[in-house]
Amino acid sequence: MFVITMLTVVFRVILKIPASWSEELAQYSFIFLAFIGSAAIMQDESHIKITVLIDRMSERVQKILRIVGRLLMLWFLAIFTLGAWDNVRLNWTIELPTVAWMKIGYMYLVLLLSGIIMIFYLLLNLYYDLTGRIPAGSGTGGAA
């Protein structure tokens, strides 16, 4: 993404050539980075969260709220992933206007893969909560 953005600047400022293809590729690479990164941090639940109220509750209530929250996220991610699959099939051959080799279906493929990874880690953390097992390598005493 950085290289593509730098190329955009070089083409526009130095060479005085409009490069709309580089802007589109930079946008898509940002989307790829955001969704793949989001899937990667699902494993240890590193997403931003506000825990002011939850920290004041008992461990049992915290566990119940985590389970309910995970079930709600699972519902959302299932819809997200199925929608991404539908869009992969529908847009696999549709080209970007300025980049013929880049298909819109590729973006939806990244969304599909990130959705699958997020569902996997969500189910894994739900399993840890339901069984009371501690994830390997976790020093926290349980999946938080």
mmCIF file of N, CA and C in Angstrom:
data_model
loop_
_atom_site.group_PDB
_atom_site.id
_atom_site.type_symbol
_atom_site.label_atom_id
_atom_site.label_comp_id
_atom_site.label_asym_id
_atom_site.label_seq_id
_atom_site.Cartn_x
_atom_site.Cartn_y
_atom_site.Cartn_z
ATOM 1 N N MET A 1 0.844 -1.182 0.000
ATOM 2 C CA MET A 1 0.000 0.000 0.000
ATOM 3 C C MET A 1 0.888 1.243 0.000
ATOM 4 N N PHE A 2 1.954 1.210 0.779
ATOM 5 C CA PHE A 2 2.867 2.354 0.835
ATOM 6 C C PHE A 2 3.509 2.602 -0.533
ATOM 7 N N VAL A 3 3.976 1.546 -1.176
ATOM 8 C CA VAL A 3 4.628 1.677 -2.482
ATOM 9 C C VAL A 3 3.645 2.224 -3.513
ATOM 10 N N ILE A 4 2.424 1.712 -3.487
ATOM 11 C CA ILE A 4 1.413 2.186 -4.442
ATOM 12 C C ILE A 4 1.104 3.656 -4.214
ATOM 13 N N THR A 5 0.997 4.067 -2.958
ATOM 14 C CA THR A 5 0.731 5.469 -2.638
ATOM 15 C C THR A 5 1.899 6.349 -3.080
ATOM 16 N N MET A 6 3.114 5.881 -2.876
ATOM 17 C CA MET A 6 4.286 6.652 -3.323
ATOM 18 C C MET A 6 4.302 6.769 -4.849
ATOM 19 N N LEU A 7 3.925 5.696 -5.543
ATOM 20 C CA LEU A 7 3.853 5.769 -7.004
ATOM 21 C C LEU A 7 2.826 6.800 -7.457
ATOM 22 N N THR A 8 1.725 6.888 -6.735
ATOM 23 C CA THR A 8 0.698 7.884 -7.055
ATOM 24 C C THR A 8 1.290 9.280 -6.981
ATOM 25 N N VAL A 9 2.058 9.546 -5.946
ATOM 26 C CA VAL A 9 2.685 10.863 -5.780
ATOM 27 C C VAL A 9 3.705 11.114 -6.876
ATOM 28 N N VAL A 10 4.520 10.120 -7.177
ATOM 29 C CA VAL A 10 5.542 10.282 -8.220
ATOM 30 C C VAL A 10 4.885 10.568 -9.569
ATOM 31 N N PHE A 11 3.860 9.780 -9.898
ATOM 32 C CA PHE A 11 3.197 9.995 -11.186
ATOM 33 C C PHE A 11 2.534 11.358 -11.262
ATOM 34 N N ARG A 12 1.869 11.755 -10.197
ATOM 35 C CA ARG A 12 1.101 13.002 -10.244
ATOM 36 C C ARG A 12 2.002 14.233 -10.133
ATOM 37 N N VAL A 13 2.937 14.241 -9.175
ATOM 38 C CA VAL A 13 3.724 15.445 -8.900
ATOM 39 C C VAL A 13 4.950 15.554 -9.794
ATOM 40 N N ILE A 14 5.689 14.477 -9.933
ATOM 41 C CA ILE A 14 6.953 14.554 -10.664
ATOM 42 C C ILE A 14 6.747 14.369 -12.171
ATOM 43 N N LEU A 15 6.024 13.321 -12.543
ATOM 44 C CA LEU A 15 5.854 13.020 -13.962
ATOM 45 C C LEU A 15 4.659 13.729 -14.600
ATOM 46 N N LYS A 16 3.819 14.323 -13.774
ATOM 47 C CA LYS A 16 2.627 15.035 -14.261
ATOM 48 C C LYS A 16 1.706 14.124 -15.096
ATOM 49 N N ILE A 17 1.622 12.865 -14.673
ATOM 50 C CA ILE A 17 0.763 11.890 -15.345
ATOM 51 C C ILE A 17 -0.327 11.464 -14.363
ATOM 52 N N PRO A 18 -1.586 11.593 -14.745
ATOM 53 C CA PRO A 18 -2.635 11.110 -13.837
ATOM 54 C C PRO A 18 -2.585 9.576 -13.750
ATOM 55 N N ALA A 19 -2.668 9.078 -12.569
ATOM 56 C CA ALA A 19 -2.584 7.631 -12.354
ATOM 57 C C ALA A 19 -3.750 7.186 -11.478
ATOM 58 N N SER A 20 -4.936 7.189 -12.040
ATOM 59 C CA SER A 20 -6.103 6.798 -11.249
ATOM 60 C C SER A 20 -6.038 5.332 -10.858
ATOM 61 N N TRP A 21 -5.343 4.519 -11.643
ATOM 62 C CA TRP A 21 -5.199 3.108 -11.300
ATOM 63 C C TRP A 21 -4.491 2.929 -9.973
ATOM 64 N N SER A 22 -3.509 3.786 -9.694
ATOM 65 C CA SER A 22 -2.754 3.638 -8.444
ATOM 66 C C SER A 22 -3.611 4.021 -7.242
ATOM 67 N N GLU A 23 -4.499 4.983 -7.424
ATOM 68 C CA GLU A 23 -5.395 5.350 -6.325
ATOM 69 C C GLU A 23 -6.355 4.211 -6.012
ATOM 70 N N GLU A 24 -6.883 3.570 -7.064
ATOM 71 C CA GLU A 24 -7.788 2.441 -6.839
ATOM 72 C C GLU A 24 -7.059 1.280 -6.166
ATOM 73 N N LEU A 25 -5.846 0.984 -6.610
ATOM 74 C CA LEU A 25 -5.085 -0.101 -5.982
ATOM 75 C C LEU A 25 -4.747 0.223 -4.533
ATOM 76 N N ALA A 26 -4.445 1.477 -4.240
ATOM 77 C CA ALA A 26 -4.169 1.869 -2.858
ATOM 78 C C ALA A 26 -5.413 1.701 -1.992
ATOM 79 N N GLN A 27 -6.565 2.061 -2.518
ATOM 80 C CA GLN A 27 -7.812 1.884 -1.769
ATOM 81 C C GLN A 27 -8.087 0.411 -1.501
ATOM 82 N N TYR A 28 -7.928 -0.422 -2.515
ATOM 83 C CA TYR A 28 -8.169 -1.852 -2.335
ATOM 84 C C TYR A 28 -7.154 -2.479 -1.391
ATOM 85 N N SER A 29 -5.907 -2.069 -1.479
ATOM 86 C CA SER A 29 -4.903 -2.628 -0.563
ATOM 87 C C SER A 29 -5.188 -2.201 0.879
ATOM 88 N N PHE A 30 -5.727 -1.014 1.069
ATOM 89 C CA PHE A 30 -6.128 -0.593 2.413
ATOM 90 C C PHE A 30 -7.262 -1.463 2.940
ATOM 91 N N ILE A 31 -8.222 -1.748 2.084
ATOM 92 C CA ILE A 31 -9.329 -2.633 2.472
ATOM 93 C C ILE A 31 -8.788 -4.013 2.826
ATOM 94 N N PHE A 32 -7.897 -4.549 1.983
ATOM 95 C CA PHE A 32 -7.305 -5.861 2.256
ATOM 96 C C PHE A 32 -6.601 -5.858 3.603
ATOM 97 N N LEU A 33 -5.809 -4.843 3.839
ATOM 98 C CA LEU A 33 -5.048 -4.740 5.085
ATOM 99 C C LEU A 33 -5.968 -4.666 6.297
ATOM 100 N N ALA A 34 -7.025 -3.879 6.204
ATOM 101 C CA ALA A 34 -7.943 -3.723 7.337
ATOM 102 C C ALA A 34 -8.640 -5.034 7.681
ATOM 103 N N PHE A 35 -9.136 -5.742 6.674
ATOM 104 C CA PHE A 35 -9.879 -6.965 6.958
ATOM 105 C C PHE A 35 -8.972 -8.129 7.348
ATOM 106 N N ILE A 36 -7.821 -8.241 6.728
ATOM 107 C CA ILE A 36 -6.900 -9.307 7.121
ATOM 108 C C ILE A 36 -6.361 -9.037 8.522
ATOM 109 N N GLY A 37 -6.070 -7.776 8.830
ATOM 110 C CA GLY A 37 -5.625 -7.424 10.178
ATOM 111 C C GLY A 37 -6.702 -7.670 11.219
ATOM 112 N N SER A 38 -7.936 -7.361 10.872
ATOM 113 C CA SER A 38 -9.047 -7.595 11.788
ATOM 114 C C SER A 38 -9.212 -9.073 12.080
ATOM 115 N N ALA A 39 -9.054 -9.898 11.058
ATOM 116 C CA ALA A 39 -9.148 -11.351 11.264
ATOM 117 C C ALA A 39 -7.991 -11.847 12.128
ATOM 118 N N ALA A 40 -6.812 -11.295 11.912
ATOM 119 C CA ALA A 40 -5.635 -11.751 12.659
ATOM 120 C C ALA A 40 -5.738 -11.460 14.153
ATOM 121 N N ILE A 41 -6.340 -10.342 14.520
ATOM 122 C CA ILE A 41 -6.401 -10.014 15.943
ATOM 123 C C ILE A 41 -7.607 -10.613 16.648
ATOM 124 N N MET A 42 -8.437 -11.370 15.915
ATOM 125 C CA MET A 42 -9.550 -12.073 16.559
ATOM 126 C C MET A 42 -9.039 -13.183 17.482
ATOM 127 N N GLN A 43 -7.876 -13.738 17.173
ATOM 128 C CA GLN A 43 -7.363 -14.854 17.960
ATOM 129 C C GLN A 43 -7.202 -14.472 19.426
ATOM 130 N N ASP A 44 -6.527 -13.365 19.675
ATOM 131 C CA ASP A 44 -6.305 -12.956 21.065
ATOM 132 C C ASP A 44 -7.211 -11.799 21.478
ATOM 133 N N GLU A 45 -8.222 -11.535 20.679
ATOM 134 C CA GLU A 45 -9.232 -10.520 20.969
ATOM 135 C C GLU A 45 -8.625 -9.151 21.270
ATOM 136 N N SER A 46 -7.807 -8.689 20.361
ATOM 137 C CA SER A 46 -7.116 -7.415 20.539
ATOM 138 C C SER A 46 -7.873 -6.225 19.981
ATOM 139 N N HIS A 47 -9.120 -6.418 19.557
ATOM 140 C CA HIS A 47 -9.908 -5.289 19.075
ATOM 141 C C HIS A 47 -10.118 -4.287 20.209
ATOM 142 N N ILE A 48 -10.329 -3.058 19.835
ATOM 143 C CA ILE A 48 -10.584 -2.015 20.819
ATOM 144 C C ILE A 48 -11.899 -2.310 21.518
ATOM 145 N N LYS A 49 -11.913 -2.195 22.827
ATOM 146 C CA LYS A 49 -13.145 -2.397 23.581
ATOM 147 C C LYS A 49 -13.135 -1.509 24.819
ATOM 148 N N ILE A 50 -14.317 -1.139 25.242
ATOM 149 C CA ILE A 50 -14.477 -0.332 26.445
ATOM 150 C C ILE A 50 -15.050 -1.248 27.516
ATOM 151 N N THR A 51 -14.319 -1.411 28.609
ATOM 152 C CA THR A 51 -14.690 -2.408 29.620
ATOM 153 C C THR A 51 -14.995 -1.795 30.985
ATOM 154 N N VAL A 52 -15.355 -0.540 31.015
ATOM 155 C CA VAL A 52 -15.590 0.139 32.294
ATOM 156 C C VAL A 52 -16.658 -0.578 33.115
ATOM 157 N N LEU A 53 -17.781 -0.904 32.492
ATOM 158 C CA LEU A 53 -18.859 -1.571 33.224
ATOM 159 C C LEU A 53 -18.562 -3.046 33.453
ATOM 160 N N ILE A 54 -18.052 -3.714 32.447
ATOM 161 C CA ILE A 54 -17.808 -5.152 32.556
ATOM 162 C C ILE A 54 -16.758 -5.460 33.618
ATOM 163 N N ASP A 55 -15.756 -4.620 33.756
ATOM 164 C CA ASP A 55 -14.711 -4.841 34.765
ATOM 165 C C ASP A 55 -15.265 -4.808 36.186
ATOM 166 N N ARG A 56 -16.387 -4.151 36.386
ATOM 167 C CA ARG A 56 -16.982 -4.040 37.718
ATOM 168 C C ARG A 56 -17.907 -5.211 38.062
ATOM 169 N N MET A 57 -18.142 -6.083 37.100
ATOM 170 C CA MET A 57 -19.052 -7.211 37.324
ATOM 171 C C MET A 57 -18.274 -8.446 37.770
ATOM 172 N N SER A 58 -19.021 -9.405 38.303
ATOM 173 C CA SER A 58 -18.383 -10.646 38.751
ATOM 174 C C SER A 58 -17.859 -11.431 37.551
ATOM 175 N N GLU A 59 -16.957 -12.355 37.821
ATOM 176 C CA GLU A 59 -16.369 -13.171 36.750
ATOM 177 C C GLU A 59 -17.446 -13.973 36.024
ATOM 178 N N ARG A 60 -18.429 -14.459 36.744
ATOM 179 C CA ARG A 60 -19.509 -15.248 36.136
ATOM 180 C C ARG A 60 -20.323 -14.389 35.169
ATOM 181 N N VAL A 61 -20.668 -13.183 35.571
ATOM 182 C CA VAL A 61 -21.433 -12.284 34.698
ATOM 183 C C VAL A 61 -20.582 -11.894 33.491
ATOM 184 N N GLN A 62 -19.304 -11.651 33.692
ATOM 185 C CA GLN A 62 -18.405 -11.327 32.579
ATOM 186 C C GLN A 62 -18.389 -12.466 31.566
ATOM 187 N N LYS A 63 -18.314 -13.693 32.065
ATOM 188 C CA LYS A 63 -18.286 -14.856 31.181
ATOM 189 C C LYS A 63 -19.588 -14.969 30.388
ATOM 190 N N ILE A 64 -20.716 -14.752 31.046
ATOM 191 C CA ILE A 64 -22.018 -14.811 30.366
ATOM 192 C C ILE A 64 -22.099 -13.728 29.286
ATOM 193 N N LEU A 65 -21.645 -12.526 29.610
ATOM 194 C CA LEU A 65 -21.680 -11.435 28.633
ATOM 195 C C LEU A 65 -20.748 -11.717 27.451
ATOM 196 N N ARG A 66 -19.587 -12.335 27.724
ATOM 197 C CA ARG A 66 -18.680 -12.713 26.630
ATOM 198 C C ARG A 66 -19.352 -13.723 25.709
ATOM 199 N N ILE A 67 -20.020 -14.716 26.294
ATOM 200 C CA ILE A 67 -20.682 -15.742 25.487
ATOM 201 C C ILE A 67 -21.801 -15.134 24.652
ATOM 202 N N VAL A 68 -22.635 -14.301 25.260
ATOM 203 C CA VAL A 68 -23.722 -13.638 24.522
ATOM 204 C C VAL A 68 -23.143 -12.759 23.414
ATOM 205 N N GLY A 69 -22.105 -11.999 23.735
ATOM 206 C CA GLY A 69 -21.461 -11.151 22.732
ATOM 207 C C GLY A 69 -20.902 -11.953 21.572
ATOM 208 N N ARG A 70 -20.290 -13.086 21.881
ATOM 209 C CA ARG A 70 -19.729 -13.929 20.827
ATOM 210 C C ARG A 70 -20.831 -14.521 19.949
ATOM 211 N N LEU A 71 -21.941 -14.904 20.554
ATOM 212 C CA LEU A 71 -23.046 -15.442 19.761
ATOM 213 C C LEU A 71 -23.634 -14.372 18.836
ATOM 214 N N LEU A 72 -23.722 -13.142 19.322
ATOM 215 C CA LEU A 72 -24.187 -12.043 18.464
ATOM 216 C C LEU A 72 -23.190 -11.773 17.336
ATOM 217 N N MET A 73 -21.898 -11.788 17.659
ATOM 218 C CA MET A 73 -20.880 -11.591 16.624
ATOM 219 C C MET A 73 -20.904 -12.729 15.609
ATOM 220 N N LEU A 74 -21.154 -13.943 16.081
ATOM 221 C CA LEU A 74 -21.206 -15.099 15.185
ATOM 222 C C LEU A 74 -22.333 -14.927 14.164
ATOM 223 N N TRP A 75 -23.489 -14.469 14.615
ATOM 224 C CA TRP A 75 -24.616 -14.218 13.724
ATOM 225 C C TRP A 75 -24.232 -13.185 12.667
ATOM 226 N N PHE A 76 -23.629 -12.085 13.113
ATOM 227 C CA PHE A 76 -23.209 -11.033 12.181
ATOM 228 C C PHE A 76 -22.163 -11.559 11.196
ATOM 229 N N LEU A 77 -21.144 -12.268 11.706
ATOM 230 C CA LEU A 77 -20.075 -12.755 10.829
ATOM 231 C C LEU A 77 -20.572 -13.805 9.843
ATOM 232 N N ALA A 78 -21.575 -14.592 10.237
ATOM 233 C CA ALA A 78 -22.147 -15.570 9.307
ATOM 234 C C ALA A 78 -22.811 -14.844 8.139
ATOM 235 N N ILE A 79 -23.581 -13.809 8.431
ATOM 236 C CA ILE A 79 -24.225 -13.021 7.370
ATOM 237 C C ILE A 79 -23.165 -12.327 6.514
ATOM 238 N N PHE A 80 -22.157 -11.759 7.145
ATOM 239 C CA PHE A 80 -21.056 -11.086 6.460
ATOM 240 C C PHE A 80 -20.347 -12.043 5.505
ATOM 241 N N THR A 81 -20.031 -13.243 5.990
ATOM 242 C CA THR A 81 -19.277 -14.210 5.198
ATOM 243 C C THR A 81 -20.116 -14.761 4.044
ATOM 244 N N LEU A 82 -21.375 -15.047 4.301
ATOM 245 C CA LEU A 82 -22.247 -15.521 3.222
ATOM 246 C C LEU A 82 -22.442 -14.438 2.160
ATOM 247 N N GLY A 83 -22.570 -13.191 2.586
ATOM 248 C CA GLY A 83 -22.671 -12.082 1.636
ATOM 249 C C GLY A 83 -21.403 -11.924 0.820
ATOM 250 N N ALA A 84 -20.264 -12.110 1.464
ATOM 251 C CA ALA A 84 -18.995 -12.030 0.732
ATOM 252 C C ALA A 84 -18.906 -13.152 -0.300
ATOM 253 N N TRP A 85 -19.355 -14.353 0.072
ATOM 254 C CA TRP A 85 -19.345 -15.480 -0.870
ATOM 255 C C TRP A 85 -20.222 -15.186 -2.086
ATOM 256 N N ASP A 86 -21.415 -14.666 -1.845
ATOM 257 C CA ASP A 86 -22.299 -14.311 -2.957
ATOM 258 C C ASP A 86 -21.640 -13.281 -3.871
ATOM 259 N N ASN A 87 -20.981 -12.309 -3.277
ATOM 260 C CA ASN A 87 -20.337 -11.269 -4.072
ATOM 261 C C ASN A 87 -19.102 -11.774 -4.801
ATOM 262 N N VAL A 88 -18.395 -12.745 -4.233
ATOM 263 C CA VAL A 88 -17.269 -13.353 -4.950
ATOM 264 C C VAL A 88 -17.787 -13.987 -6.234
ATOM 265 N N ARG A 89 -18.855 -14.761 -6.117
ATOM 266 C CA ARG A 89 -19.409 -15.444 -7.296
ATOM 267 C C ARG A 89 -19.943 -14.458 -8.332
ATOM 268 N N LEU A 90 -20.605 -13.407 -7.871
ATOM 269 C CA LEU A 90 -21.207 -12.450 -8.804
ATOM 270 C C LEU A 90 -20.192 -11.526 -9.472
ATOM 271 N N ASN A 91 -19.098 -11.206 -8.778
ATOM 272 C CA ASN A 91 -18.161 -10.183 -9.263
ATOM 273 C C ASN A 91 -16.794 -10.725 -9.638
ATOM 274 N N TRP A 92 -16.652 -12.045 -9.740
ATOM 275 C CA TRP A 92 -15.332 -12.624 -9.970
ATOM 276 C C TRP A 92 -14.705 -12.149 -11.277
ATOM 277 N N THR A 93 -15.478 -11.935 -12.296
ATOM 278 C CA THR A 93 -14.919 -11.558 -13.603
ATOM 279 C C THR A 93 -15.033 -10.061 -13.901
ATOM 280 N N ILE A 94 -15.610 -9.300 -12.998
ATOM 281 C CA ILE A 94 -15.790 -7.867 -13.250
ATOM 282 C C ILE A 94 -14.492 -7.134 -12.921
ATOM 283 N N GLU A 95 -13.992 -6.394 -13.906
ATOM 284 C CA GLU A 95 -12.722 -5.686 -13.772
ATOM 285 C C GLU A 95 -12.928 -4.305 -13.165
ATOM 286 N N LEU A 96 -11.874 -3.826 -12.502
ATOM 287 C CA LEU A 96 -11.869 -2.426 -12.090
ATOM 288 C C LEU A 96 -11.751 -1.570 -13.343
ATOM 289 N N PRO A 97 -12.347 -0.400 -13.352
ATOM 290 C CA PRO A 97 -12.310 0.435 -14.559
ATOM 291 C C PRO A 97 -10.890 0.795 -15.015
ATOM 292 N N THR A 98 -9.979 0.982 -14.070
ATOM 293 C CA THR A 98 -8.644 1.443 -14.451
ATOM 294 C C THR A 98 -7.567 0.366 -14.364
ATOM 295 N N VAL A 99 -7.898 -0.796 -13.807
ATOM 296 C CA VAL A 99 -6.919 -1.871 -13.644
ATOM 297 C C VAL A 99 -7.572 -3.165 -14.123
ATOM 298 N N ALA A 100 -7.314 -3.532 -15.384
ATOM 299 C CA ALA A 100 -8.016 -4.657 -15.999
ATOM 300 C C ALA A 100 -7.724 -5.993 -15.307
ATOM 301 N N TRP A 101 -6.517 -6.182 -14.809
ATOM 302 C CA TRP A 101 -6.167 -7.463 -14.186
ATOM 303 C C TRP A 101 -6.729 -7.606 -12.775
ATOM 304 N N MET A 102 -7.169 -6.498 -12.172
ATOM 305 C CA MET A 102 -7.716 -6.527 -10.807
ATOM 306 C C MET A 102 -9.227 -6.680 -10.897
ATOM 307 N N LYS A 103 -9.717 -7.766 -10.386
ATOM 308 C CA LYS A 103 -11.146 -8.044 -10.429
ATOM 309 C C LYS A 103 -11.796 -7.642 -9.103
ATOM 310 N N ILE A 104 -13.002 -7.177 -9.143
ATOM 311 C CA ILE A 104 -13.736 -6.797 -7.938
ATOM 312 C C ILE A 104 -13.962 -8.027 -7.063
ATOM 313 N N GLY A 105 -14.075 -9.178 -7.702
ATOM 314 C CA GLY A 105 -14.233 -10.424 -6.962
ATOM 315 C C GLY A 105 -13.073 -10.706 -6.022
ATOM 316 N N TYR A 106 -11.885 -10.213 -6.338
ATOM 317 C CA TYR A 106 -10.719 -10.419 -5.461
ATOM 318 C C TYR A 106 -10.936 -9.749 -4.106
ATOM 319 N N MET A 107 -11.533 -8.555 -4.147
ATOM 320 C CA MET A 107 -11.794 -7.860 -2.887
ATOM 321 C C MET A 107 -12.768 -8.669 -2.037
ATOM 322 N N TYR A 108 -13.800 -9.181 -2.668
ATOM 323 C CA TYR A 108 -14.766 -9.972 -1.914
ATOM 324 C C TYR A 108 -14.167 -11.297 -1.439
ATOM 325 N N LEU A 109 -13.189 -11.802 -2.178
ATOM 326 C CA LEU A 109 -12.501 -13.018 -1.730
ATOM 327 C C LEU A 109 -11.746 -12.755 -0.432
ATOM 328 N N VAL A 110 -11.109 -11.598 -0.343
ATOM 329 C CA VAL A 110 -10.418 -11.228 0.900
ATOM 330 C C VAL A 110 -11.427 -11.102 2.038
ATOM 331 N N LEU A 111 -12.578 -10.508 1.765
ATOM 332 C CA LEU A 111 -13.615 -10.399 2.798
ATOM 333 C C LEU A 111 -14.105 -11.783 3.212
ATOM 334 N N LEU A 112 -14.285 -12.674 2.250
ATOM 335 C CA LEU A 112 -14.715 -14.036 2.553
ATOM 336 C C LEU A 112 -13.692 -14.751 3.435
ATOM 337 N N LEU A 113 -12.421 -14.690 3.058
ATOM 338 C CA LEU A 113 -11.379 -15.362 3.840
ATOM 339 C C LEU A 113 -11.250 -14.768 5.234
ATOM 340 N N SER A 114 -11.323 -13.452 5.340
ATOM 341 C CA SER A 114 -11.235 -12.839 6.667
ATOM 342 C C SER A 114 -12.449 -13.211 7.512
ATOM 343 N N GLY A 115 -13.622 -13.306 6.895
ATOM 344 C CA GLY A 115 -14.815 -13.732 7.628
ATOM 345 C C GLY A 115 -14.669 -15.149 8.158
ATOM 346 N N ILE A 116 -14.135 -16.047 7.333
ATOM 347 C CA ILE A 116 -13.920 -17.432 7.765
ATOM 348 C C ILE A 116 -12.930 -17.491 8.920
ATOM 349 N N ILE A 117 -11.856 -16.725 8.815
ATOM 350 C CA ILE A 117 -10.852 -16.708 9.897
ATOM 351 C C ILE A 117 -11.454 -16.140 11.175
ATOM 352 N N MET A 118 -12.235 -15.060 11.052
ATOM 353 C CA MET A 118 -12.852 -14.473 12.237
ATOM 354 C C MET A 118 -13.840 -15.436 12.882
ATOM 355 N N ILE A 119 -14.622 -16.150 12.076
ATOM 356 C CA ILE A 119 -15.562 -17.136 12.629
ATOM 357 C C ILE A 119 -14.800 -18.247 13.339
ATOM 358 N N PHE A 120 -13.703 -18.706 12.755
ATOM 359 C CA PHE A 120 -12.903 -19.755 13.384
ATOM 360 C C PHE A 120 -12.426 -19.326 14.768
ATOM 361 N N TYR A 121 -11.813 -18.146 14.848
ATOM 362 C CA TYR A 121 -11.295 -17.680 16.140
ATOM 363 C C TYR A 121 -12.416 -17.365 17.125
ATOM 364 N N LEU A 122 -13.527 -16.882 16.628
ATOM 365 C CA LEU A 122 -14.675 -16.613 17.488
ATOM 366 C C LEU A 122 -15.195 -17.913 18.095
ATOM 367 N N LEU A 123 -15.319 -18.955 17.275
ATOM 368 C CA LEU A 123 -15.764 -20.261 17.786
ATOM 369 C C LEU A 123 -14.750 -20.857 18.745
ATOM 370 N N LEU A 124 -13.470 -20.671 18.450
ATOM 371 C CA LEU A 124 -12.422 -21.171 19.339
ATOM 372 C C LEU A 124 -12.494 -20.492 20.704
ATOM 373 N N ASN A 125 -12.649 -19.173 20.712
ATOM 374 C CA ASN A 125 -12.752 -18.444 21.976
ATOM 375 C C ASN A 125 -14.054 -18.761 22.703
ATOM 376 N N LEU A 126 -15.123 -19.013 21.962
ATOM 377 C CA LEU A 126 -16.383 -19.443 22.566
ATOM 378 C C LEU A 126 -16.206 -20.808 23.227
ATOM 379 N N TYR A 127 -15.491 -21.692 22.560
ATOM 380 C CA TYR A 127 -15.187 -23.012 23.123
ATOM 381 C C TYR A 127 -14.399 -22.863 24.429
ATOM 382 N N TYR A 128 -13.401 -21.981 24.419
ATOM 383 C CA TYR A 128 -12.611 -21.756 25.637
ATOM 384 C C TYR A 128 -13.488 -21.256 26.778
ATOM 385 N N ASP A 129 -14.414 -20.354 26.467
ATOM 386 C CA ASP A 129 -15.306 -19.841 27.507
ATOM 387 C C ASP A 129 -16.249 -20.917 28.038
ATOM 388 N N LEU A 130 -16.801 -21.714 27.142
ATOM 389 C CA LEU A 130 -17.774 -22.733 27.556
ATOM 390 C C LEU A 130 -17.122 -23.881 28.335
ATOM 391 N N THR A 131 -15.897 -24.225 27.975
ATOM 392 C CA THR A 131 -15.225 -25.344 28.640
ATOM 393 C C THR A 131 -14.368 -24.906 29.818
ATOM 394 N N GLY A 132 -14.059 -23.625 29.888
ATOM 395 C CA GLY A 132 -13.191 -23.139 30.953
ATOM 396 C C GLY A 132 -11.724 -23.418 30.703
ATOM 397 N N ARG A 133 -11.389 -23.893 29.515
ATOM 398 C CA ARG A 133 -9.987 -24.163 29.173
ATOM 399 C C ARG A 133 -9.250 -22.870 28.925
ATOM 400 N N ILE A 134 -7.969 -22.923 29.145
ATOM 401 C CA ILE A 134 -7.110 -21.755 28.930
ATOM 402 C C ILE A 134 -6.419 -21.920 27.586
ATOM 403 N N PRO A 135 -6.483 -20.912 26.710
ATOM 404 C CA PRO A 135 -5.790 -21.011 25.423
ATOM 405 C C PRO A 135 -4.303 -21.215 25.628
ATOM 406 N N ALA A 136 -3.680 -22.004 24.759
ATOM 407 C CA ALA A 136 -2.243 -22.236 24.817
ATOM 408 C C ALA A 136 -1.503 -20.917 24.672
ATOM 409 N N GLY A 137 -0.524 -20.701 25.515
ATOM 410 C CA GLY A 137 0.275 -19.494 25.441
ATOM 411 C C GLY A 137 -0.365 -18.295 26.111
ATOM 412 N N SER A 138 -1.515 -18.477 26.745
ATOM 413 C CA SER A 138 -2.188 -17.365 27.396
ATOM 414 C C SER A 138 -1.803 -17.332 28.859
ATOM 415 N N GLY A 139 -1.366 -16.195 29.297
ATOM 416 C CA GLY A 139 -1.030 -16.039 30.699
ATOM 417 C C GLY A 139 -2.111 -15.326 31.480
ATOM 418 N N THR A 140 -3.292 -15.169 30.866
ATOM 419 C CA THR A 140 -4.354 -14.375 31.489
ATOM 420 C C THR A 140 -5.305 -15.211 32.334
ATOM 421 N N GLY A 141 -5.216 -16.532 32.213
ATOM 422 C CA GLY A 141 -6.149 -17.349 32.984
ATOM 423 C C GLY A 141 -7.435 -17.624 32.242
ATOM 424 N N GLY A 142 -7.495 -17.345 30.959
ATOM 425 C CA GLY A 142 -8.696 -17.631 30.171
ATOM 426 C C GLY A 142 -8.842 -16.645 29.038
ATOM 427 N N ALA A 143 -9.682 -16.995 28.132
ATOM 428 C CA ALA A 143 -9.935 -16.100 27.000
ATOM 429 C C ALA A 143 -10.795 -14.942 27.484
ATOM 430 N N ALA A 144 -10.298 -13.747 27.321
ATOM 431 C CA ALA A 144 -11.012 -12.569 27.805
ATOM 432 C C ALA A 144 -11.864 -11.960 26.743
#
